[in-house]
Coordinates of C-alpha atoms in Angstrom, one line a residue:
M1 CA -103.9 155.9 125.5
I2 CA -101.5 152.9 125.8
E3 CA -99.2 154.4 123.2
L4 CA -99.0 157.7 124.8
F5 CA -98.4 156.1 128.2
A6 CA -95.6 154.0 126.8
R7 CA -94.0 157.0 125.1
R8 CA -94.0 159.1 128.3
A9 CA -92.9 156.1 130.4
A10 CA -90.0 155.5 128.0
G11 CA -89.1 159.2 127.9
L12 CA -89.1 159.4 131.7
S13 CA -86.9 156.3 131.9
L14 CA -84.4 157.7 129.5
V15 CA -84.3 161.0 131.3
A16 CA -83.5 159.2 134.5
L17 CA -81.0 157.0 132.7
T18 CA -79.3 160.1 131.2
A19 CA -78.8 161.4 134.8
V20 CA -77.8 158.1 136.3
V21 CA -75.1 157.1 133.8
P22 CA -72.5 159.7 134.7
L23 CA -73.6 159.5 138.4
A24 CA -72.9 155.7 138.4
A25 CA -69.5 156.3 136.8
Y26 CA -68.3 158.8 139.4
P27 CA -67.5 156.3 142.3
S28 CA -65.6 154.1 139.9
L29 CA -63.7 157.1 138.6
R30 CA -62.8 158.1 142.2
D31 CA -61.6 154.6 142.9
W32 CA -59.5 154.6 139.8
D33 CA -58.0 157.9 140.8
A34 CA -57.2 156.6 144.3
E35 CA -55.7 153.4 142.8
L36 CA -53.4 155.4 140.5
A37 CA -52.3 157.6 143.4
G38 CA -51.6 154.6 145.6
R39 CA -54.3 155.6 148.1
T40 CA -56.4 153.1 149.9
N41 CA -59.1 155.5 151.2
S42 CA -61.0 156.0 148.0
S43 CA -64.5 157.6 148.0
S44 CA -67.0 155.5 149.9
T45 CA -70.0 157.4 148.5
T46 CA -72.5 155.2 146.8
V47 CA -74.9 156.0 144.0
P48 CA -78.0 156.0 146.2
E49 CA -76.3 158.5 148.5
L50 CA -75.4 160.7 145.6
L51 CA -79.0 160.5 144.3
L52 CA -80.3 161.5 147.7
G53 CA -77.8 164.3 147.9
G54 CA -79.1 165.7 144.6
I55 CA -82.8 165.5 145.5
G56 CA -83.2 169.3 145.0
I57 CA -82.0 168.9 141.4
W58 CA -84.4 166.1 140.8
L59 CA -87.2 168.2 142.1
I60 CA -86.3 171.0 139.7
I61 CA -86.1 168.5 136.8
G62 CA -89.4 166.9 137.8
T63 CA -91.0 170.4 138.0
G64 CA -89.6 171.2 134.5
L65 CA -91.0 168.0 133.0
W66 CA -94.4 168.6 134.6
W67 CA -94.3 172.2 133.3
H68 CA -93.6 170.9 129.8
W69 CA -95.7 167.7 130.0
R70 CA -97.1 168.3 126.5
R71 CA -94.0 170.1 125.2
T72 CA -92.2 167.0 124.1
T73 CA -89.4 169.0 122.4
M74 CA -88.3 170.3 125.9
W75 CA -87.9 166.8 127.3
P76 CA -84.4 166.3 125.7
V77 CA -83.4 169.7 127.2
W78 CA -84.4 168.6 130.7
A79 CA -82.6 165.3 130.2
R80 CA -79.4 167.2 129.6
W81 CA -79.9 169.4 132.6
A82 CA -80.6 166.3 134.7
A83 CA -77.3 164.9 133.6
F84 CA -75.3 168.1 133.9
P85 CA -74.3 168.1 137.6
S86 CA -73.1 164.5 137.7
L87 CA -71.6 164.7 134.2
F88 CA -69.6 167.8 135.2
I89 CA -68.0 166.2 138.2
S90 CA -67.4 162.9 136.4
V91 CA -65.8 164.6 133.4
F92 CA -63.8 166.9 135.7
T93 CA -62.5 163.8 137.5
C94 CA -61.5 162.3 134.1
F95 CA -59.6 165.4 133.1
S96 CA -57.9 165.5 136.5
I97 CA -56.8 161.8 136.2
A98 CA -55.5 162.5 132.7
E99 CA -53.5 165.5 133.8
Q100 CA -52.2 164.4 137.2
R101 CA -51.8 160.7 136.6
S102 CA -50.6 160.9 132.9
T103 CA -53.5 158.6 131.8
P104 CA -54.8 159.8 128.4
I105 CA -57.4 157.1 128.3
A106 CA -59.3 159.1 131.0
L107 CA -59.9 161.8 128.4
A108 CA -61.6 159.2 126.2
V109 CA -63.7 158.1 129.1
G110 CA -64.8 161.7 129.7
V111 CA -65.7 162.2 126.1
G112 CA -67.5 158.9 126.0
L113 CA -69.7 160.0 129.0
I114 CA -70.6 163.2 127.2
L115 CA -71.5 161.4 124.0
A116 CA -73.5 158.8 126.0
C117 CA -75.6 161.5 127.7
W118 CA -76.1 163.4 124.5
S119 CA -77.2 160.2 122.7
L120 CA -79.6 159.3 125.5
S121 CA -81.2 162.8 125.4
E122 CA -81.6 162.4 121.6
A123 CA -83.3 159.0 122.3
V124 CA -85.8 160.9 124.5
R125 CA -86.7 163.1 121.6
L126 CA -87.1 160.1 119.3
V127 CA -89.3 158.0 121.5
M128 CA -91.5 161.0 122.3
T129 CA -92.1 162.3 118.8
R130 CA -91.3 159.5 116.3
P131 CA -92.9 157.8 114.5
V132 CA -95.7 160.2 113.9
T133 CA -98.7 157.8 114.4
S134 CA -102.4 158.6 114.2
R135 CA -102.7 158.3 118.0
L136 CA -99.9 160.8 118.5
V137 CA -101.5 163.2 116.0
S138 CA -104.9 163.0 117.8
S139 CA -103.3 163.6 121.2
T140 CA -102.2 167.0 122.8
M141 CA -98.5 166.3 122.7
E142 CA -96.3 168.6 120.7
I143 CA -95.0 167.2 117.4
P144 CA -91.9 168.8 115.8
F145 CA -91.3 168.7 112.1
P146 CA -88.1 169.7 110.2
T147 CA -88.2 172.5 107.7
R148 CA -86.4 172.6 104.3
G149 CA -83.3 174.7 104.4
L150 CA -84.1 176.7 107.6
K151 CA -82.7 176.6 111.1
A152 CA -86.2 176.8 112.4
R153 CA -88.5 173.8 113.1
L154 CA -92.3 173.7 112.7
C155 CA -94.1 172.5 115.8
V156 CA -97.7 171.4 115.9
R157 CA -99.0 171.9 119.4
D158 CA -102.4 171.2 120.8
D159 CA -103.6 174.8 120.5
R160 CA -101.4 176.4 117.8
I161 CA -98.8 175.9 115.1
V162 CA -95.4 177.3 115.9
L163 CA -92.3 178.2 113.9
D164 CA -89.3 178.6 116.3
G165 CA -85.6 178.9 116.2
L166 CA -85.2 181.3 113.3
A167 CA -82.0 182.8 114.7
S168 CA -80.4 179.7 116.2
R169 CA -81.0 176.0 116.7
R170 CA -79.7 176.4 120.3
K171 CA -82.3 179.0 121.2
R172 CA -85.5 177.3 120.1
S173 CA -87.6 179.1 122.7
R174 CA -86.6 182.5 121.2
D175 CA -88.0 184.1 118.1
V176 CA -91.3 182.2 118.2
I177 CA -93.9 182.8 115.5
A178 CA -97.2 181.3 116.4
V179 CA -100.6 181.0 114.8
P180 CA -103.3 179.7 117.2
W181 CA -106.0 177.5 115.8
Q182 CA -108.7 180.1 116.5
T183 CA -106.9 182.6 114.3
L184 CA -105.9 180.2 111.5
R185 CA -107.8 181.1 108.3
S186 CA -106.1 178.7 106.0
I187 CA -103.2 176.3 105.7
K188 CA -102.2 174.9 102.3
L189 CA -99.3 173.0 100.7
I190 CA -98.2 174.8 97.6
D191 CA -95.2 174.8 95.2
V192 CA -92.9 177.8 95.2
E193 CA -91.6 178.5 91.8
Q194 CA -88.9 181.1 92.5
D195 CA -86.6 182.2 95.3
M196 CA -88.4 184.4 97.8
V197 CA -87.8 186.1 101.2
C198 CA -90.4 185.9 103.9
Q199 CA -90.4 188.7 106.5
V200 CA -92.1 188.3 109.8
L201 CA -92.4 190.4 113.0
V202 CA -91.4 188.7 116.3
F203 CA -92.6 189.9 119.7
S204 CA -89.8 191.6 121.5
G205 CA -91.4 192.6 124.8
L206 CA -91.5 196.2 123.6
P207 CA -93.9 198.1 121.4
E208 CA -91.3 197.8 118.5
A209 CA -91.1 194.3 117.2
N210 CA -88.1 192.4 116.0
T211 CA -87.9 191.7 112.3
R212 CA -86.8 188.3 111.0
E213 CA -86.3 187.2 107.4
F214 CA -85.7 183.8 106.0
D215 CA -85.3 182.4 102.5
V216 CA -87.9 180.3 100.8
T217 CA -86.4 178.3 98.0
P218 CA -88.3 176.7 95.1
G219 CA -90.2 173.6 96.1
P220 CA -93.0 172.5 98.5
A221 CA -94.0 175.0 101.2
L222 CA -96.8 175.5 103.7
H223 CA -98.8 178.7 103.2
L224 CA -100.4 179.7 106.5
V225 CA -102.7 182.6 106.9
G226 CA -104.0 184.0 110.2
T227 CA -105.8 187.1 111.3
A228 CA -102.5 188.9 111.7
R229 CA -99.9 186.6 110.2
E230 CA -99.0 185.1 106.9
L231 CA -96.2 182.6 106.6
L232 CA -94.6 180.7 103.8
V233 CA -92.6 177.8 105.4
P234 CA -90.4 175.6 103.1
V235 CA -90.9 171.9 103.9
T236 CA -90.7 168.6 102.1
E237 CA -93.8 167.0 100.5
E238 CA -93.9 164.3 103.2
V239 CA -93.6 166.8 106.1
G240 CA -96.1 169.1 104.5
R241 CA -98.8 166.4 104.3
A242 CA -98.1 165.3 107.9
V243 CA -98.5 168.9 109.2
L244 CA -101.7 169.4 107.2
R245 CA -103.1 166.2 108.7
A246 CA -102.1 167.1 112.2
A247 CA -103.5 170.7 111.8
E248 CA -106.8 169.4 110.5
I249 CA -107.3 167.0 113.4
R250 CA -106.2 169.3 116.1
S251 CA -108.1 172.4 114.9
A252 CA -111.3 170.5 114.0
T253 CA -113.1 171.5 117.2
I254 CA -111.9 175.1 117.3
E255 CA -114.2 177.8 116.0
V256 CA -112.4 180.1 113.7
D257 CA -113.4 183.7 113.4
E258 CA -113.2 184.7 109.7
E259 CA -114.1 188.3 110.3
D260 CA -111.5 191.1 110.6
L261 CA -110.8 192.0 114.2
T262 CA -111.1 195.4 115.6
E263 CA -108.6 196.4 118.4
G264 CA -111.2 195.9 121.1
E265 CA -112.3 192.5 119.7
W266 CA -108.6 191.5 119.3
H267 CA -108.0 192.3 123.0
R268 CA -111.1 190.4 124.1
K269 CA -110.7 187.3 122.0
S270 CA -107.0 187.0 122.7
G271 CA -107.4 187.4 126.4
A272 CA -104.9 190.2 126.5
R273 CA -104.9 192.4 129.6
R274 CA -106.4 195.8 129.3
T275 CA -104.0 198.8 129.3
D276 CA -105.8 200.4 132.3
S277 CA -105.1 197.4 134.5
L278 CA -101.3 197.6 134.1
T279 CA -98.6 199.6 135.7
D280 CA -96.8 202.4 133.8
A281 CA -93.8 200.1 133.3
Q282 CA -95.9 197.3 132.0
R283 CA -97.8 199.7 129.7
R284 CA -94.5 201.0 128.3
A285 CA -93.3 197.5 127.7
G286 CA -96.4 196.5 125.8
A287 CA -97.3 193.9 128.3
H288 CA -101.0 194.3 127.4
H289 CA -100.3 192.6 124.1
R290 CA -99.3 189.4 125.7
T291 CA -102.1 186.8 125.7
D292 CA -100.9 183.9 127.8
Y293 CA -101.2 185.7 131.2
R294 CA -101.8 183.4 134.0
P295 CA -102.2 184.2 137.8
Y296 CA -98.8 182.7 138.6
K297 CA -98.4 185.0 141.6
M298 CA -101.3 183.1 143.3
A299 CA -98.8 180.1 143.7
V300 CA -96.5 182.4 145.6
V301 CA -99.3 183.7 147.8
A302 CA -100.2 180.1 148.5
G303 CA -96.6 179.4 149.3
F304 CA -96.6 182.2 151.8
L305 CA -99.5 180.7 153.6
L306 CA -98.4 177.1 153.3
M307 CA -94.8 177.4 154.5
P308 CA -95.6 178.2 158.2
L309 CA -98.2 175.4 158.0
L310 CA -95.6 173.0 156.6
M311 CA -93.3 173.8 159.5
L312 CA -96.1 173.3 162.0
S313 CA -97.0 170.0 160.3
G314 CA -93.3 168.9 160.5
M315 CA -93.2 169.8 164.2
T316 CA -96.4 167.8 164.9
L317 CA -95.1 164.9 162.9
S318 CA -91.8 164.8 164.6
L319 CA -93.5 164.8 168.0
A320 CA -95.9 162.0 166.9
A321 CA -93.1 159.9 165.5
G322 CA -90.8 160.5 168.4
S323 CA -87.8 160.9 165.9
K324 CA -85.0 162.9 167.5
K325 CA -83.6 163.7 164.0
W326 CA -86.9 165.1 162.8
Q327 CA -87.3 167.1 166.0
E328 CA -83.8 168.7 165.5
Q329 CA -84.7 169.6 161.9
F330 CA -88.0 171.2 162.9
Y331 CA -86.6 172.9 166.1
V332 CA -88.5 170.8 168.6
V333 CA -86.3 171.0 171.7
D334 CA -86.8 168.0 174.1
G335 CA -90.2 167.3 172.8
V336 CA -91.4 170.9 173.4
V337 CA -92.4 173.3 170.6
K338 CA -91.4 176.8 171.5
P339 CA -93.7 179.6 170.1
W340 CA -90.8 181.8 169.2
N341 CA -89.4 179.1 167.0
V342 CA -92.7 178.9 165.1
V343 CA -92.7 182.7 164.7
I344 CA -89.1 182.8 163.5
L345 CA -89.6 179.9 161.1
G346 CA -92.8 181.5 159.7
V347 CA -91.2 184.9 159.2
G348 CA -88.0 183.4 157.7
S349 CA -90.1 181.3 155.3
I350 CA -92.1 184.3 154.1
L351 CA -88.9 186.3 153.7
F352 CA -87.3 183.5 151.7
L353 CA -90.3 183.1 149.4
F354 CA -90.5 186.9 148.9
L355 CA -86.8 187.0 147.8
L356 CA -87.3 183.9 145.6
N357 CA -90.4 185.5 144.0
R358 CA -88.7 188.9 143.5
F359 CA -85.4 187.9 142.1
V360 CA -86.1 184.4 140.5
M361 CA -89.7 183.6 139.9
K362 CA -90.9 187.0 138.7
P363 CA -88.1 187.5 136.1
F364 CA -88.7 183.9 135.0
F365 CA -92.4 184.2 134.5
S366 CA -91.9 187.6 132.9
F367 CA -89.8 185.8 130.3
M368 CA -92.2 182.9 129.9
E369 CA -95.2 185.3 129.3
G370 CA -93.5 186.5 126.2
Q371 CA -93.1 183.1 124.7
N372 CA -96.7 182.5 123.7
F373 CA -98.8 185.3 122.3
I374 CA -101.3 185.7 119.6
E375 CA -99.5 185.2 116.3
A376 CA -96.4 186.8 117.9
F377 CA -97.8 190.1 116.9
P378 CA -96.6 193.3 118.6
E379 CA -99.8 195.2 118.2
P380 CA -103.5 194.6 117.3
P381 CA -103.8 193.7 113.6
A382 CA -104.6 196.4 111.0
P383 CA -107.4 195.7 108.5
P384 CA -106.0 193.8 105.5
K385 CA -105.7 195.6 102.2
N386 CA -106.6 194.3 98.8
T387 CA -103.1 193.1 98.1
G388 CA -103.8 189.6 99.5
T389 CA -101.1 190.0 102.1
V390 CA -101.7 191.0 105.8
P391 CA -99.8 194.2 106.5
G392 CA -97.0 193.9 109.0
S393 CA -96.7 190.2 108.6
G394 CA -95.4 187.6 106.3
R395 CA -94.5 190.1 103.5
K396 CA -93.1 188.2 100.5
R397 CA -90.9 189.7 97.8
K398 CA -88.5 188.5 95.2
K399 CA -85.0 187.7 96.5
R400 CA -82.4 190.1 95.2

């Protein structure tokens, strides 16, 4: 427990530091620019004021970290997003100084800020995932492992093992191939004796899957077999043994169904939504094959109900505190709450949340629902043949 707390505390501190470093540099850069221009009225904005001005960004970053509390591989990404706004204005100021004041050293300062923020975000990844200790393995935190000769990485999560980033290292959340513990039939470390090509089907959001192929060179490899997936992932001997240990510990309490699944059983066990409960558009898109459905819309409904209540609470608090500033913010005129203000604020809040849900949250959750699914399979699994390989998944052949 102490180790996990220390890892998360260090990670959060580094995320904050990644955001603060370029933010703290900005007032100095503005003073430098004013000095070179011969001005005396440089920016008087302080770092605390800048932090308060970006409170909305901090709320988004905090929400993202809470969302990916166990997904440690996403923490460096959120650290970079946290640094981006202040890094952008700081680097832009450096380039402006270099161009307008003929000071090439400003370019070096801008590049140094970029490298510093990138290094800090990488430090977040290291403190969260390395070294791989027994306490980390027995926890629910995601542990990434490198593969041998592939762009993808192998991630051991609390409920599944995932191979992601087959197409690009920059798009780790795309092309995810997952095998949940309840569908994992076997995982072994074997030696591959000849070049092979492993072909897998990746969920595309449509009835037709995307096909991905990757090379498997001679050497150690993990052989994973699920109810609808067979994978051969090249790894080093050390990584393979670490993954086996993590998979053994995390799947120890999960009951594995060794029997072949019928279509009905597959839908029931995977938690997939039934076709008759979907709209025509969702049915055409194959939405009933997704298995990570959650009632996210309930949060929006709660928001609809809470926003007017929040405004009423703000009005009451402003009256109780006697703060003129708060009363102005919550439309309390001369200590009197006008009913029409409450109605306008309530309707405006609901309209805002409706537009936010329609054009932002709904597309976002639609995308996220496609990220985790049972073995990334586009359709219920077919009964395996006697070839020893599950049809439609993990087909191996000699490399031409």
